[in-house]
Coordinates of C-alpha atoms in Angstrom, one line a residue:
M1 CA 124.5 50.5 119.5
E2 CA 121.7 53.5 118.6
N3 CA 123.7 55.9 120.6
R4 CA 126.6 56.2 119.3
D5 CA 126.6 59.4 117.2
D6 CA 129.0 58.1 114.1
L7 CA 126.8 55.2 113.7
N8 CA 123.9 57.7 113.8
S9 CA 125.4 60.1 111.0
I10 CA 125.8 57.4 108.9
L11 CA 123.3 54.7 109.3
P12 CA 120.5 56.6 106.6
Y13 CA 123.2 56.5 104.0
L14 CA 123.8 52.6 104.7
P15 CA 120.3 49.9 103.6
L16 CA 120.7 48.4 106.9
L17 CA 117.9 48.6 110.4
I18 CA 118.6 48.8 113.8
R19 CA 116.7 46.8 117.1
S20 CA 117.7 46.6 119.8
S21 CA 121.1 47.6 119.1
S22 CA 122.1 45.3 116.3
L23 CA 121.9 45.9 112.7
Y24 CA 120.5 43.7 109.9
W25 CA 119.4 43.4 106.3
P26 CA 115.3 42.8 106.3
P27 CA 114.3 39.5 106.4
R28 CA 113.1 39.1 102.4
V29 CA 116.9 40.9 101.3
V30 CA 118.4 37.8 104.0
E31 CA 116.3 35.2 101.8
A32 CA 117.1 36.5 98.0
L33 CA 121.2 36.3 99.0
K34 CA 121.1 33.7 101.0
A35 CA 120.0 32.0 97.8
M36 CA 122.7 33.4 95.8
S37 CA 125.0 32.9 98.4
E38 CA 124.3 29.2 97.3
G39 CA 124.6 29.5 93.6
P40 CA 123.1 29.9 90.2
T41 CA 120.8 26.3 90.9
H42 CA 119.0 28.1 94.0
S43 CA 118.5 31.6 92.9
R44 CA 118.4 31.2 89.4
V45 CA 120.8 34.4 89.1
D46 CA 123.1 32.8 86.0
S47 CA 123.2 36.0 83.3
G48 CA 123.1 39.7 83.8
E49 CA 119.5 40.5 82.9
V50 CA 118.2 38.2 85.8
L51 CA 120.5 39.0 88.5
W52 CA 119.3 43.2 87.9
Q53 CA 115.9 41.8 88.4
A54 CA 117.5 40.0 91.8
I55 CA 118.9 44.1 92.8
S56 CA 115.7 45.6 91.8
D57 CA 113.8 42.7 94.2
M58 CA 116.0 43.6 97.4
R59 CA 116.1 47.1 96.6
R60 CA 112.2 46.9 97.0
S61 CA 112.7 44.6 100.1
L62 CA 114.6 47.7 101.6
S63 CA 111.9 50.3 100.1
L64 CA 113.9 51.3 98.1
S65 CA 113.2 52.4 94.4
A66 CA 115.3 51.5 91.3
R67 CA 113.6 54.5 89.8
L68 CA 116.4 56.0 91.3
L69 CA 119.7 54.3 89.2
S70 CA 119.9 54.8 86.0
P71 CA 117.7 53.7 83.9
S72 CA 120.7 52.3 81.9
A73 CA 121.4 50.3 84.1
P74 CA 120.1 47.1 83.2
Q75 CA 121.7 46.7 80.1
G76 CA 125.0 47.4 81.0
Y77 CA 124.8 44.5 83.4
A78 CA 123.4 42.4 81.0
L79 CA 125.6 43.5 78.1
L80 CA 128.5 42.9 80.6
F81 CA 127.4 39.5 81.9
D82 CA 125.8 37.7 79.3
E83 CA 128.1 39.4 75.8
L84 CA 131.5 41.2 76.7
I85 CA 133.3 38.3 79.1
H86 CA 133.7 35.3 78.1
E87 CA 131.3 32.4 78.6
K88 CA 134.3 30.8 80.6
D89 CA 134.4 33.8 83.0
S90 CA 130.7 34.4 83.0
K91 CA 129.6 30.9 84.5
R92 CA 132.5 31.1 87.1
W93 CA 131.1 34.6 88.1
F94 CA 127.7 33.2 88.6
G95 CA 129.6 29.6 90.2
E96 CA 131.4 31.5 92.6
I97 CA 131.9 35.4 92.2
I98 CA 128.3 36.1 92.6
P99 CA 127.5 33.8 95.9
A100 CA 131.0 34.5 97.5
L101 CA 129.8 38.1 97.5
A102 CA 126.4 37.2 98.5
R103 CA 128.4 35.4 101.8
L104 CA 129.8 39.1 101.9
L105 CA 126.9 41.0 102.0
L106 CA 125.3 38.8 104.4
Q107 CA 127.8 39.6 106.7
L108 CA 127.4 43.2 106.5
P109 CA 125.9 44.1 109.9
S110 CA 128.2 42.1 111.8
L111 CA 131.2 43.3 110.4
L112 CA 130.1 47.1 111.1
E113 CA 128.9 45.8 114.5
M114 CA 132.8 44.1 115.2
H115 CA 133.3 48.2 113.6
F116 CA 132.3 49.9 116.0
Q117 CA 133.1 47.9 118.7
S118 CA 136.3 48.4 118.4
A119 CA 136.8 51.6 117.0
D120 CA 137.2 54.1 120.0
D121 CA 140.7 51.4 121.1
V122 CA 142.2 51.8 117.5
V123 CA 143.7 55.2 118.5
G124 CA 143.4 56.5 122.2
G125 CA 141.1 59.9 122.5
V126 CA 140.0 59.7 118.9
K127 CA 136.8 58.8 116.5
T128 CA 138.0 56.3 114.3
G129 CA 134.4 55.2 113.7
L130 CA 132.5 55.5 110.3
R131 CA 130.8 58.3 110.4
L132 CA 129.5 61.5 107.7
L133 CA 132.9 63.8 107.8
E134 CA 131.2 66.4 106.6
P135 CA 132.6 69.1 105.5
Q136 CA 134.4 71.5 107.5
Q137 CA 134.3 68.7 109.9
A138 CA 137.8 66.9 110.5
G139 CA 138.8 63.6 111.4
I140 CA 139.4 60.3 110.5
V141 CA 137.9 56.8 109.9
F142 CA 139.4 53.4 109.8
L143 CA 137.7 50.7 107.8
S144 CA 139.1 46.6 107.4
Q145 CA 139.6 45.6 104.0
E146 CA 137.1 43.2 104.8
L147 CA 135.0 45.6 106.0
I148 CA 135.1 47.7 103.1
G149 CA 135.0 44.1 100.9
A150 CA 131.8 44.3 101.6
L151 CA 130.6 47.6 101.7
L152 CA 131.7 47.6 97.9
A153 CA 130.0 44.2 97.4
C154 CA 127.2 46.6 98.5
A155 CA 127.7 48.8 95.9
F156 CA 128.4 46.3 93.1
F157 CA 124.5 45.0 93.7
C158 CA 123.4 48.8 93.9
L159 CA 121.7 48.6 97.5
F160 CA 122.7 51.8 98.8
P161 CA 119.9 54.5 99.4
V162 CA 120.8 57.8 97.2
S163 CA 117.7 60.0 97.7
N164 CA 119.6 62.0 100.4
R165 CA 122.9 62.4 99.0
G166 CA 122.8 64.8 97.4
A167 CA 121.2 66.9 100.1
K168 CA 124.8 66.0 101.8
D169 CA 127.1 66.7 98.5
L170 CA 127.7 63.4 98.7
P171 CA 129.6 61.1 95.3
V172 CA 127.5 58.5 94.3
I173 CA 128.8 55.7 95.6
N174 CA 126.5 52.5 93.8
F175 CA 127.5 51.4 90.8
D176 CA 124.2 51.6 88.1
H177 CA 126.1 54.7 86.5
L178 CA 129.4 52.5 85.6
F179 CA 127.2 49.3 84.5
A180 CA 124.9 51.9 82.8
S181 CA 127.8 54.7 80.8
L182 CA 129.3 51.0 79.1
Y183 CA 125.3 50.5 77.5
E184 CA 125.5 54.4 76.9
S185 CA 128.1 54.4 75.6
Y186 CA 130.3 51.9 74.5
S187 CA 134.1 51.7 74.7
E188 CA 137.1 49.1 75.6
S189 CA 138.5 51.7 78.1
H190 CA 135.1 51.5 80.3
E191 CA 134.9 47.9 79.9
S192 CA 138.6 48.2 81.3
K193 CA 137.4 50.0 84.8
I194 CA 134.5 47.6 85.0
R195 CA 136.8 44.6 84.4
C196 CA 139.4 46.8 87.5
I197 CA 136.5 46.2 90.0
M198 CA 135.8 42.7 88.1
H199 CA 139.5 41.5 89.4
Y200 CA 139.7 43.0 92.8
F201 CA 136.4 41.3 93.8
E202 CA 138.0 38.0 92.3
R203 CA 141.2 38.7 94.2
V204 CA 138.9 39.6 97.8
C205 CA 136.7 36.5 97.0
S206 CA 139.2 33.5 97.0
C207 CA 141.1 35.1 99.5
M208 CA 140.4 38.2 101.6
P209 CA 142.9 40.6 102.4
T210 CA 143.1 41.8 106.4
G211 CA 145.0 45.1 106.6
T212 CA 143.4 48.6 107.5
V213 CA 142.5 52.2 105.5
S214 CA 142.4 55.7 106.8
F215 CA 140.7 58.0 105.3
E216 CA 140.9 61.1 106.9
R217 CA 140.0 64.7 105.8
K218 CA 141.9 67.6 106.1
I219 CA 141.1 71.3 107.2
L220 CA 143.3 74.7 106.6
P221 CA 140.5 76.8 108.8
A222 CA 139.1 79.8 106.8
E223 CA 139.6 83.6 108.7
F224 CA 136.1 82.9 109.5
H225 CA 136.0 80.2 111.1
N226 CA 138.4 81.9 114.1
S227 CA 138.9 85.1 114.0
S228 CA 142.0 84.9 116.0
T229 CA 143.9 82.2 113.2
T230 CA 143.6 82.1 109.7
A231 CA 144.9 79.9 106.9
P232 CA 148.4 81.2 105.1
D233 CA 147.6 84.1 103.2
A234 CA 149.8 86.2 100.8
D235 CA 151.8 88.2 103.0
F236 CA 152.6 84.9 104.6
W237 CA 153.8 83.1 101.7
S238 CA 156.1 86.6 100.7
K239 CA 157.9 86.1 104.1
S240 CA 158.0 82.5 104.0
D241 CA 162.2 82.1 104.5
I242 CA 161.4 78.3 104.2
S243 CA 164.4 77.3 102.2
L244 CA 162.9 75.2 99.3
C245 CA 163.0 71.4 99.3
A246 CA 164.7 69.2 96.4
F247 CA 163.0 68.7 93.0
K248 CA 163.3 65.0 91.3
V249 CA 162.1 65.6 87.6
H250 CA 160.7 62.3 86.0
S251 CA 160.6 62.2 82.5
S252 CA 159.0 59.0 82.3
G253 CA 157.1 56.6 84.6
L254 CA 154.4 56.7 86.8
I255 CA 153.3 58.7 90.5
E256 CA 151.8 55.2 91.8
D257 CA 155.4 53.0 90.7
Q258 CA 156.9 55.2 92.9
S259 CA 159.7 54.2 95.4
D260 CA 160.5 56.5 98.0
N261 CA 157.6 55.6 100.3
A262 CA 156.1 59.8 99.2
L263 CA 152.9 60.7 99.6
E264 CA 151.5 60.5 96.6
V265 CA 149.0 63.0 95.1
D266 CA 145.5 62.0 94.0
F267 CA 144.8 65.1 91.0
A268 CA 141.1 65.1 92.5
N269 CA 137.6 66.5 91.5
K270 CA 136.4 68.3 94.6
Y271 CA 133.8 65.6 95.2
L272 CA 136.2 62.0 95.7
G273 CA 136.7 59.8 93.1
G274 CA 135.2 62.5 90.2
G275 CA 133.8 60.3 87.6
S276 CA 135.6 56.7 88.9
L277 CA 131.8 55.6 88.8
N278 CA 131.0 56.9 85.5
R279 CA 132.6 58.2 82.4
G280 CA 135.6 59.3 83.7
C281 CA 139.2 58.0 82.8
V282 CA 141.9 60.0 84.1
Q283 CA 144.3 60.5 86.6
E284 CA 141.9 59.6 89.3
E285 CA 139.1 57.5 88.0
I286 CA 142.2 55.2 87.0
R287 CA 143.9 55.3 90.3
F288 CA 140.7 54.0 91.6
M289 CA 140.2 51.3 89.6
I290 CA 143.6 50.0 90.3
N291 CA 142.3 50.8 93.9
P292 CA 138.7 50.2 94.3
E293 CA 139.6 50.1 98.1
L294 CA 139.5 54.1 97.5
I295 CA 136.0 54.0 96.5
A296 CA 134.5 53.2 99.7
G297 CA 135.9 56.8 101.0
M298 CA 133.2 58.0 98.3
L299 CA 130.3 56.6 100.6
F300 CA 131.1 59.1 103.9
L301 CA 133.4 62.0 102.4
P302 CA 131.2 65.0 100.9
R303 CA 132.9 67.1 98.2
M304 CA 135.6 68.8 99.6
D305 CA 135.9 72.6 99.7
D306 CA 138.4 74.7 98.8
N307 CA 140.6 74.6 102.5
E308 CA 140.4 71.0 102.7
A309 CA 142.3 67.4 101.4
I310 CA 141.4 63.9 102.0
E311 CA 143.8 61.8 103.0
I312 CA 144.0 58.0 102.4
V313 CA 146.1 55.4 103.9
G314 CA 146.7 51.5 103.5
A315 CA 144.9 51.5 99.6
E316 CA 146.2 48.1 98.5
R317 CA 146.4 47.7 94.6
F318 CA 145.1 45.2 92.9
S319 CA 145.3 46.0 88.9
C320 CA 148.1 46.8 86.3
Y321 CA 147.1 49.1 83.3
T322 CA 148.6 50.1 80.8
G323 CA 147.3 53.7 78.6
Y324 CA 145.6 56.5 79.9
A325 CA 141.9 58.3 79.1
S326 CA 140.6 56.0 75.9
S327 CA 143.4 54.1 76.0
F328 CA 143.3 52.8 79.2
R329 CA 143.4 48.9 79.3
F330 CA 143.3 46.8 81.8
A331 CA 146.5 44.5 82.3
G332 CA 146.2 41.6 84.8
D333 CA 146.9 40.7 88.3
Y334 CA 149.1 43.1 90.3
I335 CA 150.9 42.0 93.9
D336 CA 150.6 44.9 96.0
M337 CA 154.5 44.7 98.0
K338 CA 154.3 47.8 100.2
T339 CA 154.9 47.2 104.0
M340 CA 152.6 48.2 106.4
D341 CA 152.5 50.3 109.4
A342 CA 152.0 49.0 112.8
F343 CA 148.3 49.6 112.4
K344 CA 148.0 47.2 109.4
R345 CA 147.7 49.8 106.5
R346 CA 150.3 49.3 104.0
R347 CA 152.6 52.1 103.2
T348 CA 150.5 53.3 99.8
R349 CA 149.7 57.5 101.6
I350 CA 147.3 59.4 99.1
V351 CA 145.9 62.8 99.6
A352 CA 143.0 64.0 97.0
I353 CA 143.4 67.8 96.4
D354 CA 141.3 69.6 93.8
A355 CA 141.9 72.3 91.5
L356 CA 140.3 74.9 90.3
C357 CA 138.4 74.1 86.8
A358 CA 138.7 77.9 85.4
P359 CA 139.5 79.8 82.4
K360 CA 143.4 79.7 81.8
M361 CA 143.9 83.3 82.1
R362 CA 142.0 83.6 85.7
H363 CA 145.2 81.0 87.0
F364 CA 147.0 83.4 86.7
K365 CA 145.3 86.4 90.0
D366 CA 146.2 86.2 93.0
A367 CA 143.5 85.0 95.2
C368 CA 143.8 81.3 92.5
L369 CA 147.7 81.1 93.2
L370 CA 146.9 81.9 97.3
R371 CA 144.6 79.2 96.7
E372 CA 145.9 76.6 94.8
T373 CA 149.1 76.8 97.1
N374 CA 146.9 76.5 100.0
K375 CA 145.3 73.4 98.5
A376 CA 148.8 71.8 97.9
L377 CA 149.5 72.9 101.5
C378 CA 146.3 71.4 102.9
G379 CA 146.8 68.0 101.4
F380 CA 151.0 68.3 102.0
L381 CA 151.4 68.9 105.6
I382 CA 153.1 66.2 107.6
Q383 CA 151.0 64.2 110.7
R384 CA 152.7 65.8 113.4
K385 CA 151.1 63.6 116.3
S386 CA 148.4 61.2 116.0
W387 CA 145.3 62.2 114.7
Q388 CA 143.6 65.0 116.3
N389 CA 142.9 66.1 112.8
Q390 CA 144.9 68.2 111.7
N391 CA 143.8 72.0 110.7
I392 CA 147.0 74.9 109.9
F393 CA 146.4 77.9 112.2
I394 CA 148.7 80.8 111.5
D395 CA 149.0 82.9 114.8
K396 CA 150.2 87.0 113.6
G397 CA 151.9 86.9 116.9
D398 CA 155.2 84.6 115.6
N399 CA 154.2 83.0 112.4
E400 CA 153.9 79.8 113.3
I401 CA 151.7 76.9 111.5
Q402 CA 149.7 74.5 113.8
L403 CA 147.7 71.8 113.6
A404 CA 144.6 71.7 115.2
S405 CA 142.5 69.2 116.6
D406 CA 138.6 68.7 116.6
D407 CA 139.4 67.9 120.1
K408 CA 138.7 71.7 121.7
D409 CA 140.3 70.6 124.9
S410 CA 143.9 69.3 123.1
A411 CA 146.9 71.1 123.2
L412 CA 147.7 72.8 119.5
L413 CA 151.3 71.2 118.3
H414 CA 153.5 73.4 117.3
T415 CA 156.6 73.2 114.5
E416 CA 159.7 72.4 114.4
T417 CA 160.2 76.5 113.9
T418 CA 158.8 76.5 117.8
T419 CA 159.4 74.9 121.0
S420 CA 156.5 74.3 122.6
H421 CA 156.2 77.4 124.9
G422 CA 156.0 79.5 121.5
T423 CA 160.4 80.0 121.8
P424 CA 162.5 80.2 119.1
L425 CA 164.4 77.5 118.4
D426 CA 168.4 77.4 118.7
E427 CA 169.7 75.1 116.9
T428 CA 170.1 72.9 120.4
N429 CA 166.9 72.9 121.0
R430 CA 165.8 72.2 116.9
E431 CA 167.8 69.6 117.0
K432 CA 166.6 67.9 120.1
H433 CA 162.7 68.7 118.9
A434 CA 163.4 66.7 115.9
S435 CA 164.3 64.1 118.0
S436 CA 161.3 64.1 120.3
F437 CA 159.5 64.2 117.4
V438 CA 161.0 60.6 116.0
R439 CA 160.4 59.0 118.7
D440 CA 156.9 60.6 119.0
V441 CA 156.4 59.1 115.1
E442 CA 157.8 55.6 116.1
G443 CA 156.1 55.1 119.5
S444 CA 153.3 55.9 119.3
Y445 CA 150.7 56.3 116.3
C446 CA 151.9 59.1 114.3
M447 CA 151.3 58.3 110.5
D448 CA 154.1 60.0 108.7
H449 CA 157.7 60.5 108.7
E450 CA 159.7 63.0 108.6
D451 CA 161.5 61.7 105.8
V452 CA 158.7 61.0 103.1
G453 CA 158.1 63.4 100.8
V454 CA 155.8 64.3 97.7
A455 CA 154.9 62.5 94.4
T456 CA 153.2 64.5 92.2
G457 CA 152.2 65.9 88.4
N458 CA 150.6 68.1 86.8
W459 CA 148.0 68.9 88.8
G460 CA 145.3 70.4 87.2
C461 CA 146.4 71.1 84.0
G462 CA 144.8 69.6 81.6
V463 CA 140.9 70.5 80.7
F464 CA 141.2 72.4 84.5
G465 CA 143.1 75.2 82.7
G466 CA 146.2 74.9 85.0
D467 CA 149.6 76.3 83.6
P468 CA 151.7 73.6 83.6
E469 CA 155.0 76.2 85.1
L470 CA 153.1 77.6 87.9
K471 CA 151.5 74.0 88.8
A472 CA 154.7 72.5 89.5
M473 CA 155.6 75.9 91.2
I474 CA 152.9 76.4 93.5
Q475 CA 153.2 72.3 94.6
W476 CA 157.0 73.1 95.3
L477 CA 156.2 76.1 97.3
A478 CA 153.7 74.2 99.2
A479 CA 156.1 70.7 99.4
S480 CA 158.8 73.3 101.0
Q481 CA 156.6 75.3 103.7
A482 CA 155.1 71.7 104.7
R483 CA 159.0 70.5 105.2
R484 CA 158.4 67.9 103.1
P485 CA 162.2 66.5 101.7
F486 CA 161.5 66.1 98.7
I487 CA 159.0 67.0 95.8
S488 CA 159.2 63.8 92.7
Y489 CA 158.0 65.7 89.6
Y490 CA 156.4 63.1 86.7
T491 CA 156.2 65.1 83.7
F492 CA 154.3 62.5 81.8
G493 CA 156.2 64.2 79.3
A494 CA 154.5 67.5 78.5
Q495 CA 156.3 69.7 76.3
A496 CA 155.4 73.4 78.5
L497 CA 157.7 71.6 80.7
E498 CA 160.9 69.9 79.4
N499 CA 162.9 73.1 81.0
L500 CA 162.1 71.7 84.8
D501 CA 164.4 70.3 86.1
Q502 CA 167.1 73.1 84.6
V503 CA 165.0 75.5 85.9
T504 CA 164.6 74.0 89.4
K505 CA 168.2 73.1 89.7
W506 CA 168.8 77.2 88.9
I507 CA 166.6 78.4 91.8
I508 CA 168.5 75.6 93.9
S509 CA 171.7 76.9 93.1
H510 CA 170.5 80.5 94.1
D511 CA 169.3 79.3 97.2
W512 CA 165.6 80.5 96.8
T513 CA 163.7 80.5 99.9
V514 CA 159.3 79.7 99.4
G515 CA 158.7 83.7 99.2
D516 CA 161.7 83.5 96.5
L517 CA 159.9 82.4 94.3
W518 CA 155.9 83.1 95.5
N519 CA 157.2 86.9 95.3
M520 CA 158.8 85.8 91.4
M521 CA 155.5 83.9 90.6
L522 CA 153.3 87.1 91.3
E523 CA 155.1 89.4 90.0
Y524 CA 155.1 86.8 86.5
S525 CA 151.4 86.6 87.4
A526 CA 150.9 90.2 86.9
Q527 CA 152.7 90.8 84.0
R528 CA 150.5 87.8 82.3
L529 CA 147.7 88.9 83.2
Y530 CA 148.5 93.2 81.8
K531 CA 149.4 91.6 79.1
Q532 CA 153.0 92.6 79.5
T533 CA 154.2 88.9 78.2
N534 CA 152.9 85.9 76.5
L535 CA 156.3 83.6 77.4
G536 CA 156.1 81.3 80.1
F537 CA 157.0 81.2 83.2
F538 CA 159.9 79.4 82.8
S539 CA 161.3 81.3 79.5
W540 CA 160.3 84.8 81.1
L541 CA 162.5 83.5 84.4
L542 CA 165.7 82.2 82.8
P543 CA 166.8 85.5 80.1
S544 CA 166.8 87.6 82.9
L545 CA 168.7 85.2 85.7
S546 CA 171.0 84.8 83.2
T547 CA 172.3 88.4 82.7
T548 CA 170.6 90.8 86.2
N549 CA 170.9 87.9 88.9
E550 CA 171.6 89.9 91.2
A551 CA 168.9 92.7 90.1
I552 CA 166.4 89.7 89.9
S553 CA 167.8 87.6 92.9
P554 CA 166.2 87.8 95.9
S555 CA 166.9 89.5 98.8

């Protein structure tokens, strides 16, 4: 065990010790957890106030200072368990749930040992063990739902070390700030966030799920990483002759309720989870509350760079909800009926992509348009073969897009535009190539199928300053270039997108390519920057096209 690179990379961020190839809790922590596992008559943990004292004692036993946690956390735990929840529910938590979580924590060392023992056998030749997936290091981690449950129990008890996380640009992982915010600035929406997590713990303590969740860092290499390959530049997008994919507009409904098994977009912060464990309560944070297993990724996935995305497959949904932001409310149990793949992951695919946060006019600059389009492309790329940790390479010679491996000895995989020998595909070869790929998907260990579209919405708009009309077009470009068959776009009732369906239908009826739309978007953005128009993209586009189709229609 001591010789495993993956374990050694994550061990400084775990509260466990290692000796003679075994992971273990310090004896005093074991004693405290055993007492809690037997209920309040043995542990005397029967209130939020006493629970925090037990947490502080365990941190001291781990040589972790409680001073590094939020100073309002004790009041937050006390407020929730001693005042906000019903006395009957509080008694249940201290009589049943806290003991069950303590038992789960006692199993954490053995769960991790079993995880590392089997990590090399999940996908042949691919590392899947728990480890720090640092920026610019593509890779994938597979975790059982039981191990995730134990890790989240550890976060609930605030037992993860925190002093070394900032240096690695890791997001917060302990729940101290989540509870502290409840006390510092109480709101019903924040209480509902915690109730979602409480409901998750109640569910897993009554019946532990047996599936798997994968977490992948995807990278679009920047030019400075390899002089012979670059991420797509403006010229690449301008010349792309890929046809635009189908575009479905939904004026109502939610991304997580889509029924097409599409890749679901998380409007992410560059720090995965954003304000999930603090005061945030918008799209990303809500998703992390109703699918709490997503929080596990915050343990080992540092912030995303501009050329990165994080894809998570298999996270189970546990809660219903209503509202958004300040109106968010926990609305009871949710039974996730998604089927599982060969790796026992639910067929829920979530991709986290972080948009630029900048003054609105900056979003019209060419560099910003390129950054956003490439960011979306990185997230939307279809997994081609195994988790050889996909990164895009653009070969200047034949303009092909390939997904690269962190295994330097493995061959790069070609897209549909070329054969495995780099020669162009005619229609016959294209059909053979496609059918061969389908067999790879079904017969080996591929994650995505060619018929998986993208479910998204107003990514990077609102407080991030993005233009809803341009962001819709940017995501359409990226999904089409990634060969996704369709976009399901949820407008959330945004007035700026009331003509989205009309615009996309017009564009599709005129057979525009990715390059055509990109060029038109650049022309419009330049006019906005130089104050030659104040119109939105759709209003600017439609009158011109309706009167001078031949003049405007791209060649």
